[in-house]
mmCIF file of C-alpha atoms in Angstrom:
data_model
loop_
_atom_site.group_PDB
_atom_site.id
_atom_site.type_symbol
_atom_site.label_atom_id
_atom_site.label_comp_id
_atom_site.label_asym_id
_atom_site.label_seq_id
_atom_site.Cartn_x
_atom_site.Cartn_y
_atom_site.Cartn_z
ATOM 1 C CA MET A 1 203.665 -49.084 -9.729
ATOM 2 C CA ARG A 2 202.901 -52.600 -8.427
ATOM 3 C CA GLN A 3 203.822 -56.041 -9.718
ATOM 4 C CA ALA A 4 202.641 -59.571 -9.069
ATOM 5 C CA SER A 5 203.643 -62.940 -10.474
ATOM 6 C CA THR A 6 202.838 -66.611 -10.118
ATOM 7 C CA THR A 7 202.946 -69.863 -12.051
ATOM 8 C CA LEU A 8 199.832 -71.702 -13.176
ATOM 9 C CA THR A 9 200.136 -75.490 -13.612
ATOM 10 C CA ILE A 10 197.839 -77.166 -16.129
ATOM 11 C CA ALA A 11 197.376 -80.918 -16.540
ATOM 12 C CA THR A 12 196.643 -81.734 -20.169
ATOM 13 C CA SER A 13 195.058 -84.917 -21.468
ATOM 14 C CA GLY A 14 197.137 -84.963 -24.635
ATOM 15 C CA ARG A 15 196.877 -83.021 -27.874
ATOM 16 C CA GLY A 16 194.229 -80.312 -27.753
ATOM 17 C CA LEU A 17 193.245 -76.948 -26.298
ATOM 18 C CA THR A 18 192.645 -76.369 -22.585
ATOM 19 C CA GLU A 19 190.886 -73.132 -21.678
ATOM 20 C CA ILE A 20 192.616 -71.310 -18.804
ATOM 21 C CA THR A 21 190.698 -68.001 -18.909
ATOM 22 C CA ARG A 22 188.922 -68.575 -15.583
ATOM 23 C CA ASP A 23 192.141 -69.589 -13.810
ATOM 24 C CA VAL A 24 193.909 -66.446 -15.002
ATOM 25 C CA ALA A 25 190.915 -64.244 -14.097
ATOM 26 C CA ALA A 26 190.726 -65.808 -10.616
ATOM 27 C CA TRP A 27 194.390 -64.979 -9.983
ATOM 28 C CA LEU A 28 193.817 -61.366 -11.035
ATOM 29 C CA ALA A 29 190.798 -61.116 -8.720
ATOM 30 C CA GLU A 30 192.667 -62.645 -5.750
ATOM 31 C CA GLY A 31 195.387 -60.033 -6.035
ATOM 32 C CA GLY A 32 193.009 -57.094 -6.274
ATOM 33 C CA ILE A 33 194.656 -56.159 -9.553
ATOM 34 C CA GLN A 34 192.822 -53.234 -11.167
ATOM 35 C CA GLU A 35 194.773 -51.838 -14.104
ATOM 36 C CA GLY A 36 197.911 -52.710 -16.022
ATOM 37 C CA LEU A 37 199.390 -55.281 -18.350
ATOM 38 C CA LEU A 38 199.294 -59.046 -17.897
ATOM 39 C CA THR A 39 201.996 -61.154 -19.531
ATOM 40 C CA LEU A 40 201.683 -64.934 -19.886
ATOM 41 C CA LEU A 41 204.562 -67.246 -20.851
ATOM 42 C CA CYS A 42 204.194 -70.949 -21.616
ATOM 43 C CA ARG A 43 207.388 -72.463 -20.182
ATOM 44 C CA HIS A 44 207.616 -75.235 -22.796
ATOM 45 C CA THR A 45 208.693 -75.696 -26.413
ATOM 46 C CA SER A 46 206.040 -78.232 -27.442
ATOM 47 C CA ALA A 47 203.003 -76.393 -26.056
ATOM 48 C CA SER A 48 201.784 -72.848 -26.659
ATOM 49 C CA LEU A 49 199.274 -70.136 -25.784
ATOM 50 C CA LEU A 50 196.425 -68.763 -27.862
ATOM 51 C CA ILE A 51 193.592 -66.295 -27.586
ATOM 52 C CA GLN A 52 190.770 -67.872 -29.551
ATOM 53 C CA GLU A 53 187.018 -68.315 -29.925
ATOM 54 C CA ASN A 54 185.464 -69.719 -26.750
ATOM 55 C CA ALA A 55 181.862 -70.184 -27.884
ATOM 56 C CA ALA A 56 181.930 -72.552 -30.884
ATOM 57 C CA CYS A 57 184.023 -75.656 -30.182
ATOM 58 C CA GLU A 58 184.246 -76.314 -33.947
ATOM 59 C CA VAL A 59 186.675 -73.387 -34.217
ATOM 60 C CA ARG A 60 189.104 -75.100 -31.847
ATOM 61 C CA THR A 61 188.667 -78.472 -33.565
ATOM 62 C CA ASP A 62 189.332 -76.911 -36.977
ATOM 63 C CA LEU A 63 192.346 -75.009 -35.638
ATOM 64 C CA MET A 64 193.976 -78.150 -34.248
ATOM 65 C CA ALA A 65 193.292 -80.027 -37.514
ATOM 66 C CA TRP A 66 194.847 -77.168 -39.495
ATOM 67 C CA LEU A 67 197.981 -77.239 -37.319
ATOM 68 C CA GLU A 68 198.240 -81.001 -37.870
ATOM 69 C CA ARG A 69 198.116 -80.449 -41.644
ATOM 70 C CA LEU A 70 200.800 -77.731 -41.451
ATOM 71 C CA ALA A 71 203.144 -79.773 -39.256
ATOM 72 C CA PRO A 72 202.270 -83.444 -39.753
ATOM 73 C CA GLU A 73 203.932 -86.338 -38.024
ATOM 74 C CA GLY A 74 206.222 -88.302 -40.292
ATOM 75 C CA ASP A 75 209.688 -89.560 -41.055
ATOM 76 C CA GLY A 76 211.045 -86.339 -42.539
ATOM 77 C CA TYR A 77 212.343 -84.752 -39.322
ATOM 78 C CA LEU A 78 215.851 -85.048 -37.919
ATOM 79 C CA HIS A 79 214.652 -84.334 -34.369
ATOM 80 C CA ASP A 80 212.564 -87.198 -32.985
ATOM 81 C CA ASP A 81 214.190 -87.723 -29.583
ATOM 82 C CA GLU A 82 210.826 -88.229 -27.860
ATOM 83 C CA GLY A 83 208.937 -89.868 -30.717
ATOM 84 C CA PRO A 84 207.279 -88.983 -34.017
ATOM 85 C CA ASP A 85 205.163 -86.200 -32.479
ATOM 86 C CA ASP A 86 208.227 -84.402 -31.049
ATOM 87 C CA MET A 87 209.319 -82.120 -33.894
ATOM 88 C CA PRO A 88 205.768 -81.449 -35.159
ATOM 89 C CA ALA A 89 204.920 -80.244 -31.632
ATOM 90 C CA HIS A 90 207.832 -77.789 -31.729
ATOM 91 C CA LEU A 91 206.710 -76.493 -35.133
ATOM 92 C CA ARG A 92 203.116 -76.020 -33.953
ATOM 93 C CA ALA A 93 204.309 -74.133 -30.869
ATOM 94 C CA THR A 94 206.420 -71.901 -33.115
ATOM 95 C CA LEU A 95 203.399 -71.145 -35.305
ATOM 96 C CA THR A 96 201.115 -70.266 -32.402
ATOM 97 C CA GLY A 97 203.562 -68.677 -29.930
ATOM 98 C CA VAL A 98 204.365 -69.023 -26.252
ATOM 99 C CA THR A 99 203.615 -65.516 -24.942
ATOM 100 C CA LEU A 100 200.540 -63.323 -24.632
ATOM 101 C CA GLN A 101 200.063 -59.788 -23.349
ATOM 102 C CA ILE A 102 196.609 -58.721 -22.221
ATOM 103 C CA PRO A 103 195.542 -55.286 -20.930
ATOM 104 C CA VAL A 104 193.744 -55.250 -17.559
ATOM 105 C CA LEU A 105 191.196 -52.516 -16.747
ATOM 106 C CA ASP A 106 188.847 -52.342 -13.746
ATOM 107 C CA GLY A 107 190.201 -55.703 -12.565
ATOM 108 C CA GLN A 108 189.236 -57.500 -15.780
ATOM 109 C CA MET A 109 191.192 -58.709 -18.787
ATOM 110 C CA ARG A 110 190.147 -56.690 -21.824
ATOM 111 C CA LEU A 111 189.348 -59.756 -23.907
ATOM 112 C CA GLY A 112 186.671 -59.589 -26.590
ATOM 113 C CA THR A 113 183.226 -61.089 -26.072
ATOM 114 C CA TRP A 114 184.074 -64.474 -27.614
ATOM 115 C CA GLN A 115 187.758 -64.641 -26.699
ATOM 116 C CA GLY A 116 189.271 -67.145 -24.304
ATOM 117 C CA ILE A 117 192.858 -67.982 -23.321
ATOM 118 C CA TYR A 118 193.999 -71.485 -24.224
ATOM 119 C CA LEU A 119 196.992 -73.666 -23.542
ATOM 120 C CA ALA A 120 197.614 -75.697 -26.688
ATOM 121 C CA GLU A 121 199.102 -79.111 -26.009
ATOM 122 C CA HIS A 122 200.876 -80.289 -29.149
ATOM 123 C CA ARG A 123 202.066 -83.685 -27.848
ATOM 124 C CA ARG A 124 199.945 -86.850 -27.949
ATOM 125 C CA ARG A 125 200.435 -87.875 -24.333
ATOM 126 C CA PRO A 126 199.309 -85.971 -21.216
ATOM 127 C CA HIS A 127 201.692 -83.440 -19.665
ATOM 128 C CA ARG A 128 201.845 -81.037 -16.754
ATOM 129 C CA ARG A 129 202.460 -77.609 -18.258
ATOM 130 C CA GLU A 130 203.423 -74.359 -16.566
ATOM 131 C CA VAL A 131 202.365 -70.859 -17.518
ATOM 132 C CA ALA A 132 204.271 -68.019 -15.840
ATOM 133 C CA MET A 133 202.004 -65.029 -15.186
ATOM 134 C CA HIS A 134 203.221 -61.502 -14.476
ATOM 135 C CA TRP A 135 201.187 -58.353 -13.989
ATOM 136 C CA ILE A 136 202.472 -54.799 -13.753
ATOM 137 C CA GLY A 137 200.314 -51.745 -13.138
ATOM 138 C CA GLU A 138 198.512 -49.748 -10.516
#
C-alpha cells in the first residue's frame, strides 16, 4: 500500500466556481499513481468543493444563483465579523461540502464524462484557497 499527499493552492477572483480537475489530474500523473482512492479537503469554512457539470457553463451559473437564493446576504445573521457575505458563505459551504472522495483506476480519476472538480468561492473578494489532497492505493 502506498500513499501520497500535497496541498493545491488556488487563487480565486471572488464568488464563483474555479475548475481544478486538470490540476488534480496532473498531480496524480506526476506521482505515477495507478489505483486507489483520492481524498480532497478544502481547508476553509467559506469555500467548498463540488463535482459538477463541466460542459455547459449555464449549470454553474444557475448553481451559484441558487445558492445565493438559499443563503442570501442580509441583516438577519449574528455572525458578520468579516462583512455581510461572511455568514452566507459559511452556509453555502455547509450546503455543498468541503470533502470529496474519488476512485482512481489506471492512473485516472473515475469521473463521469461531463464531471469536473470545482472549488466554490463563496466570498465576494478574491482569496487564496488551499485544497489538501491525499491518495492511498497501489
